[in-house]
Coordinates of C-alpha atoms and ligand atoms in Angstrom, one line a residue:
X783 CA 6.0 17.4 -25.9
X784 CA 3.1 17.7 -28.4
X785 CA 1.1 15.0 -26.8
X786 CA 1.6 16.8 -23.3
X787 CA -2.1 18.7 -22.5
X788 CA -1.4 19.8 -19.2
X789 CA -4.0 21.6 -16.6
X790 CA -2.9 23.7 -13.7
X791 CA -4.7 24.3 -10.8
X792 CA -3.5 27.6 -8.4
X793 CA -3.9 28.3 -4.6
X794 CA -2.8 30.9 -2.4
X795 CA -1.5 34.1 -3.3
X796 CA -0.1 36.7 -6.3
X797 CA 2.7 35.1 -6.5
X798 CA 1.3 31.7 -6.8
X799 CA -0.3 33.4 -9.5
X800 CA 3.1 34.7 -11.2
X801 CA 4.5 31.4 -10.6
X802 CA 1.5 30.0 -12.8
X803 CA 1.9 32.3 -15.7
X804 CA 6.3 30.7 -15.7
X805 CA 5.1 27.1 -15.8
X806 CA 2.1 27.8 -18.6
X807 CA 5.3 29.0 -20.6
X808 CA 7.4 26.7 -19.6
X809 CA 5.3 24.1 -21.0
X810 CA 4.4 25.8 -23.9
X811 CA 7.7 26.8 -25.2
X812 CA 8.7 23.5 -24.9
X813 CA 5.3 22.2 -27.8
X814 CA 2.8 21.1 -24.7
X815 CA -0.7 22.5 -24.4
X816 CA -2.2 23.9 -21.5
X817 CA -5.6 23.1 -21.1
X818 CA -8.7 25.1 -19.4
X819 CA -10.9 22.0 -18.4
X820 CA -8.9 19.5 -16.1
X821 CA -10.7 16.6 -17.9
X822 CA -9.4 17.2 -21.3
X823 CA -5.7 17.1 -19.9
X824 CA -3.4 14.0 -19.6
X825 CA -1.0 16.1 -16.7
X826 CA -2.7 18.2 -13.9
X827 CA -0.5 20.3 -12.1
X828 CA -1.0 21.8 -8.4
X829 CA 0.8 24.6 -7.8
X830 CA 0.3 24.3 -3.8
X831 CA -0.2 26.7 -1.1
X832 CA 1.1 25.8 2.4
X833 CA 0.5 29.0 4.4
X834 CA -2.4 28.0 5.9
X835 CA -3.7 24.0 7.0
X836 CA -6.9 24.6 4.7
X837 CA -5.3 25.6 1.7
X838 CA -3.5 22.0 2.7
X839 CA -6.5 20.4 3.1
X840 CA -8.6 21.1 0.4
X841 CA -5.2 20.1 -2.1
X842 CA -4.6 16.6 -0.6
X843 CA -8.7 16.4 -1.0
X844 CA -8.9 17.3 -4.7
X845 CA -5.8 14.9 -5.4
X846 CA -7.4 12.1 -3.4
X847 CA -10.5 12.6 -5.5
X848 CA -8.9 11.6 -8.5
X849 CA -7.9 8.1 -7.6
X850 CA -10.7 6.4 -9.6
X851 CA -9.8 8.8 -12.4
X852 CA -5.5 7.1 -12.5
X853 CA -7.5 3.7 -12.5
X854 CA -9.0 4.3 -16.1
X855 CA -6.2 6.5 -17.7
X856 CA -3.1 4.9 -16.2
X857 CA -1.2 7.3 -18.6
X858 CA -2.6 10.6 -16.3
X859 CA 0.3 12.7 -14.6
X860 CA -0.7 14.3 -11.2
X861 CA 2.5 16.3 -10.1
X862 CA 2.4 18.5 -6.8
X863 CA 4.1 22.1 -7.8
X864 CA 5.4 24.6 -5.0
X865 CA 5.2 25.5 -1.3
X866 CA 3.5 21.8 -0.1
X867 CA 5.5 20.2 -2.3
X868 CA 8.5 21.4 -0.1
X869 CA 7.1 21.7 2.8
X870 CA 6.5 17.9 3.0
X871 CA 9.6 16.6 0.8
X872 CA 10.4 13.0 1.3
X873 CA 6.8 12.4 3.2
X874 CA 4.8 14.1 0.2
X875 CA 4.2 10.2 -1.2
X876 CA 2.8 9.7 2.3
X877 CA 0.2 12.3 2.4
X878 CA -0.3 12.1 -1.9
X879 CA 0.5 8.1 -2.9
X880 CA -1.1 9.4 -6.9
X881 CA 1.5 11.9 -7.1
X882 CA 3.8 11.5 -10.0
X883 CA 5.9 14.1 -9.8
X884 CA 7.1 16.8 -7.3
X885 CA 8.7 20.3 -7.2
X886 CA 9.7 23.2 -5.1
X887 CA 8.7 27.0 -6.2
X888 CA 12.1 28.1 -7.0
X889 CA 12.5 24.9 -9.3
X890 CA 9.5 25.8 -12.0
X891 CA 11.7 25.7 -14.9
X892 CA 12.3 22.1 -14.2
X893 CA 8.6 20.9 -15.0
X894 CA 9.2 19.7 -18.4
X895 CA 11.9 17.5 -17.5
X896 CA 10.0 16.2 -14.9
X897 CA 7.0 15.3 -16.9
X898 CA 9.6 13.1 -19.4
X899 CA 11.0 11.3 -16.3
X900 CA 7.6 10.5 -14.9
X901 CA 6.6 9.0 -18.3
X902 CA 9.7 6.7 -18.4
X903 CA 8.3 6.0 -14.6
X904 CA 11.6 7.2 -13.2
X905 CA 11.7 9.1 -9.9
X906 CA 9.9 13.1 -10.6
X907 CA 11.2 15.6 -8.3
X908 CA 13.0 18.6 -8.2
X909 CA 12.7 19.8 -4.5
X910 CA 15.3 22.3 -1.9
X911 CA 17.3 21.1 0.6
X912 CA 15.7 22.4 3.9
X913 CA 16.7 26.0 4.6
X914 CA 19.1 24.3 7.7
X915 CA 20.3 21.6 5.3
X916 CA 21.4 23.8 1.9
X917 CA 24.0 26.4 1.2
X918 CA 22.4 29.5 0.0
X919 CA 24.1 28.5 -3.5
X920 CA 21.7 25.4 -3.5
X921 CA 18.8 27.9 -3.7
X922 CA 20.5 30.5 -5.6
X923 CA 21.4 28.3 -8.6
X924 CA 18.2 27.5 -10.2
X925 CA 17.1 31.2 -9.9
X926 CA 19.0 31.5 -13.3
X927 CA 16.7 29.5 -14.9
X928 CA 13.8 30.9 -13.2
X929 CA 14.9 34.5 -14.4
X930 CA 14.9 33.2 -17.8
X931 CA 11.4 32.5 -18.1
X932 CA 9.9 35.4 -16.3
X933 CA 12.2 37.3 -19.3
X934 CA 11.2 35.0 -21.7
X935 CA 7.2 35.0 -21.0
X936 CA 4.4 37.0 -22.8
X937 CA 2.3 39.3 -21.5
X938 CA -0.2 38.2 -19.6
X939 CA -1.2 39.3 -16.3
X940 CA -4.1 39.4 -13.9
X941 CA -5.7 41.6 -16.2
X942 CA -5.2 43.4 -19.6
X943 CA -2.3 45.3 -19.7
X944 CA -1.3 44.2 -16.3
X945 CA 2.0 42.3 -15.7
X946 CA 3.5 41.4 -12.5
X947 CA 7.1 41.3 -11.7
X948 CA 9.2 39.0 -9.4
X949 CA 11.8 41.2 -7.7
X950 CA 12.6 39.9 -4.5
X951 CA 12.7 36.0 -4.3
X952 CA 12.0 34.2 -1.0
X953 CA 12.2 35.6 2.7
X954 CA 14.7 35.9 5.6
X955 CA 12.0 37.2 8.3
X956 CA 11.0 33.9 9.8
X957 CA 7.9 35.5 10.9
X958 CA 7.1 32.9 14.0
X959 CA 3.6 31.3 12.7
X960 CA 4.8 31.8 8.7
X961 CA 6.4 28.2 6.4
X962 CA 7.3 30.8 3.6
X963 CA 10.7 31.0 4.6
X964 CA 11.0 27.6 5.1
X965 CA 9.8 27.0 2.0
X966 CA 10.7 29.8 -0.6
X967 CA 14.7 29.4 1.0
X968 CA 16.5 32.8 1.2
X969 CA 16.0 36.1 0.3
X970 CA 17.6 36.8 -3.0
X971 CA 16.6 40.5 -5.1
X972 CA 16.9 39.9 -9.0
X973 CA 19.3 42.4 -10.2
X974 CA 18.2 46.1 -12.0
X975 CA 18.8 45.0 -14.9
X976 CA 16.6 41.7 -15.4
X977 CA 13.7 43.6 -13.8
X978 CA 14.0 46.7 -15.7
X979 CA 14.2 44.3 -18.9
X980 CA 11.3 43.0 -18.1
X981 CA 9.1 46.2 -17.3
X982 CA 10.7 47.6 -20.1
X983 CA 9.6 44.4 -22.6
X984 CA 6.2 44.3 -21.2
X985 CA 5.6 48.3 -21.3
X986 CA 6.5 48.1 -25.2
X987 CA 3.9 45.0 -25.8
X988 CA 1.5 47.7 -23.8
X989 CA 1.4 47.1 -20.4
X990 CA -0.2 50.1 -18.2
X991 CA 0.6 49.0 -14.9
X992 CA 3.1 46.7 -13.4
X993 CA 3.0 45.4 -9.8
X994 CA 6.4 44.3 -8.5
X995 CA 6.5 41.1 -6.3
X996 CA 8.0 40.1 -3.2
X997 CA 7.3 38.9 0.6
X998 CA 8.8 41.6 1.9
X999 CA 9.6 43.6 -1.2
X1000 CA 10.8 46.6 0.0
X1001 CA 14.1 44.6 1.6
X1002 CA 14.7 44.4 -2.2
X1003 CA 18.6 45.3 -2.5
X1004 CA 21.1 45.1 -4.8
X1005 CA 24.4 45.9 -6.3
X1006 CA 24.9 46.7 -10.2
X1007 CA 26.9 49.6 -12.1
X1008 CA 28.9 50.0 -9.4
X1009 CA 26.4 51.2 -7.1
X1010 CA 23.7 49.8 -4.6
X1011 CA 19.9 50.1 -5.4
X1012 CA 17.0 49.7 -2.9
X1013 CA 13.4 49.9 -4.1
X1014 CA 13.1 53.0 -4.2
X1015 CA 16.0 53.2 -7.1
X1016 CA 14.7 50.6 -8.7
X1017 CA 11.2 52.3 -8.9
X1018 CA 12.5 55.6 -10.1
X1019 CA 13.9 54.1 -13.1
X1020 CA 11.2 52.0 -14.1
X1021 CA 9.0 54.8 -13.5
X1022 CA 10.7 56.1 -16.7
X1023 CA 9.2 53.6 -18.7
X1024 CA 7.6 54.6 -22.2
X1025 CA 3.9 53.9 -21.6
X1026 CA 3.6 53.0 -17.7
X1027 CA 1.5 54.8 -15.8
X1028 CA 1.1 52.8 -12.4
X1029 CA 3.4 50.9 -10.5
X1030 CA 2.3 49.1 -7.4
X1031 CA 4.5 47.0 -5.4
X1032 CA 3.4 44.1 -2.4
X1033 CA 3.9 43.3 0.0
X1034 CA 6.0 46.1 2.4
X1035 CA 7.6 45.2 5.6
X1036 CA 6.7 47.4 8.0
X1037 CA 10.1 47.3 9.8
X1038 CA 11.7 48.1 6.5
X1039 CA 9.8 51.4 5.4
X1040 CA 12.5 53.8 5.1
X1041 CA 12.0 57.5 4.8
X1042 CA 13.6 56.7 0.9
X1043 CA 10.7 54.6 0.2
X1044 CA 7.9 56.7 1.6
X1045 CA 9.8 59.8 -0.3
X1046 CA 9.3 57.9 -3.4
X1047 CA 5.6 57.6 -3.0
X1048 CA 5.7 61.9 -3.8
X1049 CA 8.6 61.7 -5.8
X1050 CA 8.1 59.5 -8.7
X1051 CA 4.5 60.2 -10.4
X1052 CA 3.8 56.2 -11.4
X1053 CA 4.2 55.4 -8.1
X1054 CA 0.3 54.4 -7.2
X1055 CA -1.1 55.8 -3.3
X1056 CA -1.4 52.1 -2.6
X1057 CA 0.4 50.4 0.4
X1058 CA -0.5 46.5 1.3
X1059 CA 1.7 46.9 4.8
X1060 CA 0.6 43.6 6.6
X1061 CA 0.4 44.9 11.0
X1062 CA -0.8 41.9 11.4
X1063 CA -1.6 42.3 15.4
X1064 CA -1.6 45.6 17.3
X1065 CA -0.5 44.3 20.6
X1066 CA 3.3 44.9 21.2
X1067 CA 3.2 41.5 23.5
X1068 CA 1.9 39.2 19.9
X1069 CA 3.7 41.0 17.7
X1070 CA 7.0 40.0 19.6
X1071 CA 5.6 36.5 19.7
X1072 CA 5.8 36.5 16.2
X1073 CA 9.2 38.0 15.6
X1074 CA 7.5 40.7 13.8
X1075 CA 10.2 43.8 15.2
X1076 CA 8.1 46.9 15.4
X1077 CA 5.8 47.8 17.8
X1078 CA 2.1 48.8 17.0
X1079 CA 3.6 52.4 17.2
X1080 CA 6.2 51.9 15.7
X1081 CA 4.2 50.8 12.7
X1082 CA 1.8 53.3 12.6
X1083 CA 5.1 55.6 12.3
X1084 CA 5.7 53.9 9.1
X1085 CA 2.1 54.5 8.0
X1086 CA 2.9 58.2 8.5
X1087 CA 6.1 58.3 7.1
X1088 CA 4.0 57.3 4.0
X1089 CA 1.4 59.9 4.7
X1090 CA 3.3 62.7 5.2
X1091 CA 4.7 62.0 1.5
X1092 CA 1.2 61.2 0.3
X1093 CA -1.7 61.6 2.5
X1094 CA -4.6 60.2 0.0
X1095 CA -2.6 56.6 0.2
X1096 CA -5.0 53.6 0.9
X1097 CA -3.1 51.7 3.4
X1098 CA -4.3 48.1 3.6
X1099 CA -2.9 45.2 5.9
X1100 CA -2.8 41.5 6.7
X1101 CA -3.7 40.2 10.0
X1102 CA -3.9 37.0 12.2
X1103 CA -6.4 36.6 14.9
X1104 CA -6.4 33.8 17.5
X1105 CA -2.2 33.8 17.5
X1106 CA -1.2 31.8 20.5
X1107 CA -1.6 33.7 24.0
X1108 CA -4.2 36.2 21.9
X1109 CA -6.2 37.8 25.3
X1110 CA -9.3 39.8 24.6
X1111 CA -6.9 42.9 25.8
X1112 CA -4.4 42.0 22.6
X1113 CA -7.2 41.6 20.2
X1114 CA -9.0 44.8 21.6
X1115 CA -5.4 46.5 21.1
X1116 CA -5.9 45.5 17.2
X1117 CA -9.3 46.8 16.4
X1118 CA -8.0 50.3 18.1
X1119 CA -4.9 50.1 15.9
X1120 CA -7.9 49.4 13.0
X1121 CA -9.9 52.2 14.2
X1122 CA -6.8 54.7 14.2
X1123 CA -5.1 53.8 11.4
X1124 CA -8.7 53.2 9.2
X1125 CA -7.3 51.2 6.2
X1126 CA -8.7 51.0 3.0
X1127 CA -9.6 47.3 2.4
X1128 CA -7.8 44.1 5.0
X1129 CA -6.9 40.3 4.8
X1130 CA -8.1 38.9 8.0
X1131 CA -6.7 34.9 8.9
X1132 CA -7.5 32.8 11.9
X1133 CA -4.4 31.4 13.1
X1134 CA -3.0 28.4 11.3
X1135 CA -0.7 26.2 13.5
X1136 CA 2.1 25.0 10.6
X1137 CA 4.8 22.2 11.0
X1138 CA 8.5 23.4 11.5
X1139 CA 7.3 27.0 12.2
X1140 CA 8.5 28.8 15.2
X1141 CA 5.1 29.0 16.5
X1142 CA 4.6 25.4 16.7
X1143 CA 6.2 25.3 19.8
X1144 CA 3.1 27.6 21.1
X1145 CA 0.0 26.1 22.6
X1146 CA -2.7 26.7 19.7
X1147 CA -5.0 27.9 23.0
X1148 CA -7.9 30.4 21.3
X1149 CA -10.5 28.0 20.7
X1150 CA -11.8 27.9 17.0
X1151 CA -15.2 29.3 17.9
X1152 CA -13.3 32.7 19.3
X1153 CA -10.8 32.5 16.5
X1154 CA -13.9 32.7 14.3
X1155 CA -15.6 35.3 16.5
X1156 CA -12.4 37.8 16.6
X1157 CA -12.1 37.1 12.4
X1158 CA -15.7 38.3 11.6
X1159 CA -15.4 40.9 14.2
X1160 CA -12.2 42.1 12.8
X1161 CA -13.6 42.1 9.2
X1162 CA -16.7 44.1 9.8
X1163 CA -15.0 46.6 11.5
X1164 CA -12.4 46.9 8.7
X1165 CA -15.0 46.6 5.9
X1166 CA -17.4 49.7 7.7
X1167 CA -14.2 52.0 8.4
X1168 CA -13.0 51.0 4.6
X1169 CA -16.6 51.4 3.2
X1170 CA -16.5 55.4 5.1
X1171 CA -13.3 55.9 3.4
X1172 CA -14.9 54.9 0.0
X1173 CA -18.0 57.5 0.6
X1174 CA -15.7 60.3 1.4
X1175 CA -14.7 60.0 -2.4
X1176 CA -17.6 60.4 -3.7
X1177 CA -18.2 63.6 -6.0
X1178 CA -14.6 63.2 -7.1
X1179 CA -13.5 62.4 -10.7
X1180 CA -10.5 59.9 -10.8
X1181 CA -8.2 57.8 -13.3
X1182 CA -9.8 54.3 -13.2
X1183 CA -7.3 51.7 -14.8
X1184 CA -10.0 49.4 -16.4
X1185 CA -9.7 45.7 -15.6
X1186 CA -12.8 44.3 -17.9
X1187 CA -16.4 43.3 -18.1
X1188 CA -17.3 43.2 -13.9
X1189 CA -17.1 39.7 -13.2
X1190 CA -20.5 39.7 -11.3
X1191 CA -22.7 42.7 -12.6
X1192 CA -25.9 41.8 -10.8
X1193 CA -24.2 41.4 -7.7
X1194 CA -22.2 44.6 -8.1
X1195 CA -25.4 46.4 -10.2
X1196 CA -27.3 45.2 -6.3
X1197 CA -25.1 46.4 -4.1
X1198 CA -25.0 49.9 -5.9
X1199 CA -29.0 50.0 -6.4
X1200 CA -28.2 50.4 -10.4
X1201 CA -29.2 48.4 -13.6
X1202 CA -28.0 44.6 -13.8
X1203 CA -28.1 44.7 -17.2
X1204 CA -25.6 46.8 -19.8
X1205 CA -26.9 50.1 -20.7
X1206 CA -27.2 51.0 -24.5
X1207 CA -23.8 50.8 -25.7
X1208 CA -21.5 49.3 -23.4
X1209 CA -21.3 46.6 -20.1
X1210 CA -20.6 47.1 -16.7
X1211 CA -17.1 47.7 -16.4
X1212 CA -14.7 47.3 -13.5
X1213 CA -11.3 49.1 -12.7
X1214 CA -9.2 50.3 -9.9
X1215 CA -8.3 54.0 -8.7
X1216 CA -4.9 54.2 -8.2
X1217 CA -5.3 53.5 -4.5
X1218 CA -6.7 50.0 -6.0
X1219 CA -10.1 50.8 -4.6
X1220 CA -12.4 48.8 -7.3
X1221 CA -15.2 50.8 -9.6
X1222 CA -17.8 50.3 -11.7
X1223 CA -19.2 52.4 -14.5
X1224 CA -20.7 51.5 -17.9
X1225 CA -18.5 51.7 -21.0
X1226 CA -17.8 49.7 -24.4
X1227 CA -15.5 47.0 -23.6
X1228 CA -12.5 47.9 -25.5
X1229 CA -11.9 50.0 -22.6
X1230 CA -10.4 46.9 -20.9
X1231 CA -6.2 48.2 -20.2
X1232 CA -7.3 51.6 -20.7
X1233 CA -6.9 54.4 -18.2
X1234 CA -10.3 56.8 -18.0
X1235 CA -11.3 59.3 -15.9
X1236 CA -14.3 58.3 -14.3
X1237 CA -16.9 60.5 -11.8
X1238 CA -17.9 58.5 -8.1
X1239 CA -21.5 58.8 -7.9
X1240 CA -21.7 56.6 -5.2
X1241 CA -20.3 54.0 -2.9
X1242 CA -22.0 50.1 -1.4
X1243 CA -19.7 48.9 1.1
X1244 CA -15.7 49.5 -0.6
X1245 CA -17.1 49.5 -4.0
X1246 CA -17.4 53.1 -5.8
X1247 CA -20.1 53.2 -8.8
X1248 CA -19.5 56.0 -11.3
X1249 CA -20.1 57.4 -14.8
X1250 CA -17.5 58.1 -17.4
X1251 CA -16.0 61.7 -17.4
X1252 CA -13.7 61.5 -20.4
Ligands
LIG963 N1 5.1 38.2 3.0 C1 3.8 38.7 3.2 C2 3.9 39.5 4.5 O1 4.8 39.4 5.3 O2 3.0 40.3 4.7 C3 2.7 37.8 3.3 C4 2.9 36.3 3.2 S1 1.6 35.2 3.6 C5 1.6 34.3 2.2 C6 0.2 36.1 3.6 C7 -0.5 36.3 4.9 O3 -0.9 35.0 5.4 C8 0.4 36.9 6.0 O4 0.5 38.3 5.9 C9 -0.3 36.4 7.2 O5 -1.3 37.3 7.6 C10 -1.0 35.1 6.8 N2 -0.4 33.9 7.4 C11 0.8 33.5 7.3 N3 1.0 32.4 8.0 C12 -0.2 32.1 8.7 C13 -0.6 31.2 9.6 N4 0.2 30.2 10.0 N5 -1.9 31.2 10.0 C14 -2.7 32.2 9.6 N6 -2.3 33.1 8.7 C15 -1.1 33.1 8.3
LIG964 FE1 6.0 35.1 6.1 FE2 6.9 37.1 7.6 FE3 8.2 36.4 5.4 FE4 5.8 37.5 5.2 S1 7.6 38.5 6.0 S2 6.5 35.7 4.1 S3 4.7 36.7 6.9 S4 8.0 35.2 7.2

């Protein structure tokens, strides 16, 4: 496939990300190129999002756009990768009539093949039964082929030194407003082995810090050398890794924090004091709408069960505001869970209405206006209590994993009230604490996948400014 310069274009979340980093090596191992700028490639890829309409929306946009485009290089491939490309199946040709080829998450492995067909102009997909239609075999079989690339891949993760790992594929939660389960098929957990391979490979090419990967990754269960494993098994032994000094893992189920898990968070050093625990609502009445199965107590009873074992952890969380049925009450009940529980950093989303989803049967009844009211609401408060918890760290010296050069220095240098400019001898830096709070400090810029210690000086909104201790 040496003629075969392909371009990818990523929505959505981390593991849209991951599944980015398979296909690029997919295609590469196989002689093709992938290309930065979309107009020197002859295939563009879109590795979709469906979570939310406007992720939708702005995809069928951007692949509309290039009609005139498949006019004057009939040879162009325009293939529809991932969640949308399941979610709409047989009607995708509808909705994307320039779309050459189409294939479901699990099925990225296939790509390659799938670019050949398309350029004999036979039929491109690779796409799931639905999750009512298909045997859990149907979803299970291509995983092998899946696992062989996320084995087979180099290094190369959101940031230097950095490599993320798949260890729980898919999601049996049907979470009432959520297409991932529709769309990602069952819940399957990679066994020990292939992930502890693959920390193992990464930590000797010199990865620092590996995130592990699931929608609910802390279901993660298995059975291998004759005994079961949960996460917190799995994480004590890569924990043991040569080399590894953080491990961070997203995103928890709050219904499936056992006291094991939280123990882990004291027991085994790499383990970071970071938990993304999505609450999304505190209201017990939305929360049973969306088939969530805790109760705002019972959830802060898993934030404490993590506390207790390490009471510096940032907890951060997803929510949804504007579910339907959302009363002023219900969304009052979520800025006090807010205020009591005072996270570290928040994703806020205005409810989405998506087809085949639980929800849909739900009158979308919060008008957009209050939907957007609640979100900003929601966000400022979570952004001042987040920005107090920032300050109180202030004076303290901490190990900041460093990422690179800050991507925006004179926005960062103007929020802190420092220099835009580097300082004799070095850029303006950016890293994480180990609670994932981000920092910024001045230092050469071989420091990129180092760990250094670093002194706060001073916080502007979540973002902690500081000056090389070590
Ligand atoms: N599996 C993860 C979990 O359970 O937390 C997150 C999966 S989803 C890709 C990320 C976030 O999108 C969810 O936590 C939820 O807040 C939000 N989300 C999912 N479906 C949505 C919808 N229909 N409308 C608005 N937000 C949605
Ligand atoms: Fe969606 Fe719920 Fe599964 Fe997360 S746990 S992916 S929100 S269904």
């Amino acid at each position: 496939m040496e003629d075969v310069r392909a371009h990818i274009t990523t929505y959505g979340c981390q593991m849209n990300r991951l599944d980015a980093e398979l296909l690029a090596h997919a295609l590469r191992r196989e002689g093709a190129r992938v290309v930065a700028d979309p107009n020197d490639a002859n295939v563009l890829l879109f590795l979709t999002c469906s979570v939310r309409a406007h992720a939708e929306e702005r995809l069928f946009s951007n692949v509309g756009a290039l009609k005139a485009r498949k006019r004057r290089e009939p040879d162009l491939l325009v293939g529809i990768l991932g969640c949308t490309a399941q979610q709409y199946g047989d009607r995708l040709g509808e909705r994307a009539p320039l779309a050459d080829l189409a294939c479901a998450p699990g099925r990225l492995a296939e790509v390659p093949d799938l670019i050949r067909k398309a350029r004999r102009g036979r039929p491109a997909d690779a796409l799931d039964p639905t999750r009512t239609d298909g045997t859990r075999e149907a979803f299970v079989a291509p995983d092998a082929r899946l696992d062989d690339l996320e084995l087979a891949r180099p290094l190369g993760g959101p940031s230097p030194r950095h490599a993320c790992v798949t260890v729980v594929r898919g999601c049996d939660n049907f979470c009432a407003y959520c297409v991932v389960p529709h769309v990602r098929g069952p819940e399957r957990s990679r066994p020990p082995s292939a992930v502890l391979d693959e920390v193992r490979r990464f930590a000797g090419e010199g990865a620092r810090q590996v995130t592990f990967l699931g929608q609910a990754v802390n279901k993660y269960q298995a059975r291998e050398a004759g005994r079961p494993w949960d996460l917190a098994d799995l994480l004590a032994e890569a924990a043991d890794t040569r080399g590894l000094a953080r491990l961070h893992f997203i995103t928890n189920h709050p219904a499936a924090m056992t006291e094991r898990l939280a123990d882990a968070f004291a027991r085994v050093p790499a383990v970071c004091p970071y938990l993304h625990m999505p609450a999304q609502a505190g209201s017990d009445a939305v929360l049973r709408r969306m088939n969530r199965g805790y109760t705002a107590a019972e959830y802060e009873e898993r934030v404490a069960r993590v506390r207790r074992a390490r009471p510096d952890v940032a907890v951060a969380s997803d929510f949804i505001v504007g579910f339907p049925g959302e009363t002023e009450a219900d969304f009052e009940a979520t800025c006090d869970l807010v205020r009591r529980t005072r996270f570290a950093g928040g994703f806020v989303f205005k409810y989405s209405p998506r087809p085949g989803t639980a929800a849909e049967r739900y009158t979308d009844d919060v008008p957009d206006a209050e939907k957007r009211r609640r979100h900003q609401v929601l966000l400022d408060l979570i952004q001042d209590i987040a920005g107090e918890e920032s300050r109180a760290l202030v004076g303290r010296t901490v190990p900041v994993f460093v990422e690179g050069p800050s991507p925006n220095p004179h926005l960062d240098a103007a929020a802190g009230g420092g220099q835009a400019e580097s300082l004799a001898g070095g850029v303006q830096l950016r890293g994480r604490t180990p609670g994932g709070r981000i920092v910024v400090f001045d230092g050469p810029t071989d420091l990129a996948g180092e760990i250094v210690d670093v002194r706060l000086t001073r916080a502007a909104g979540v973002t902690l400014f500081g000056e090389r201790a070590s």
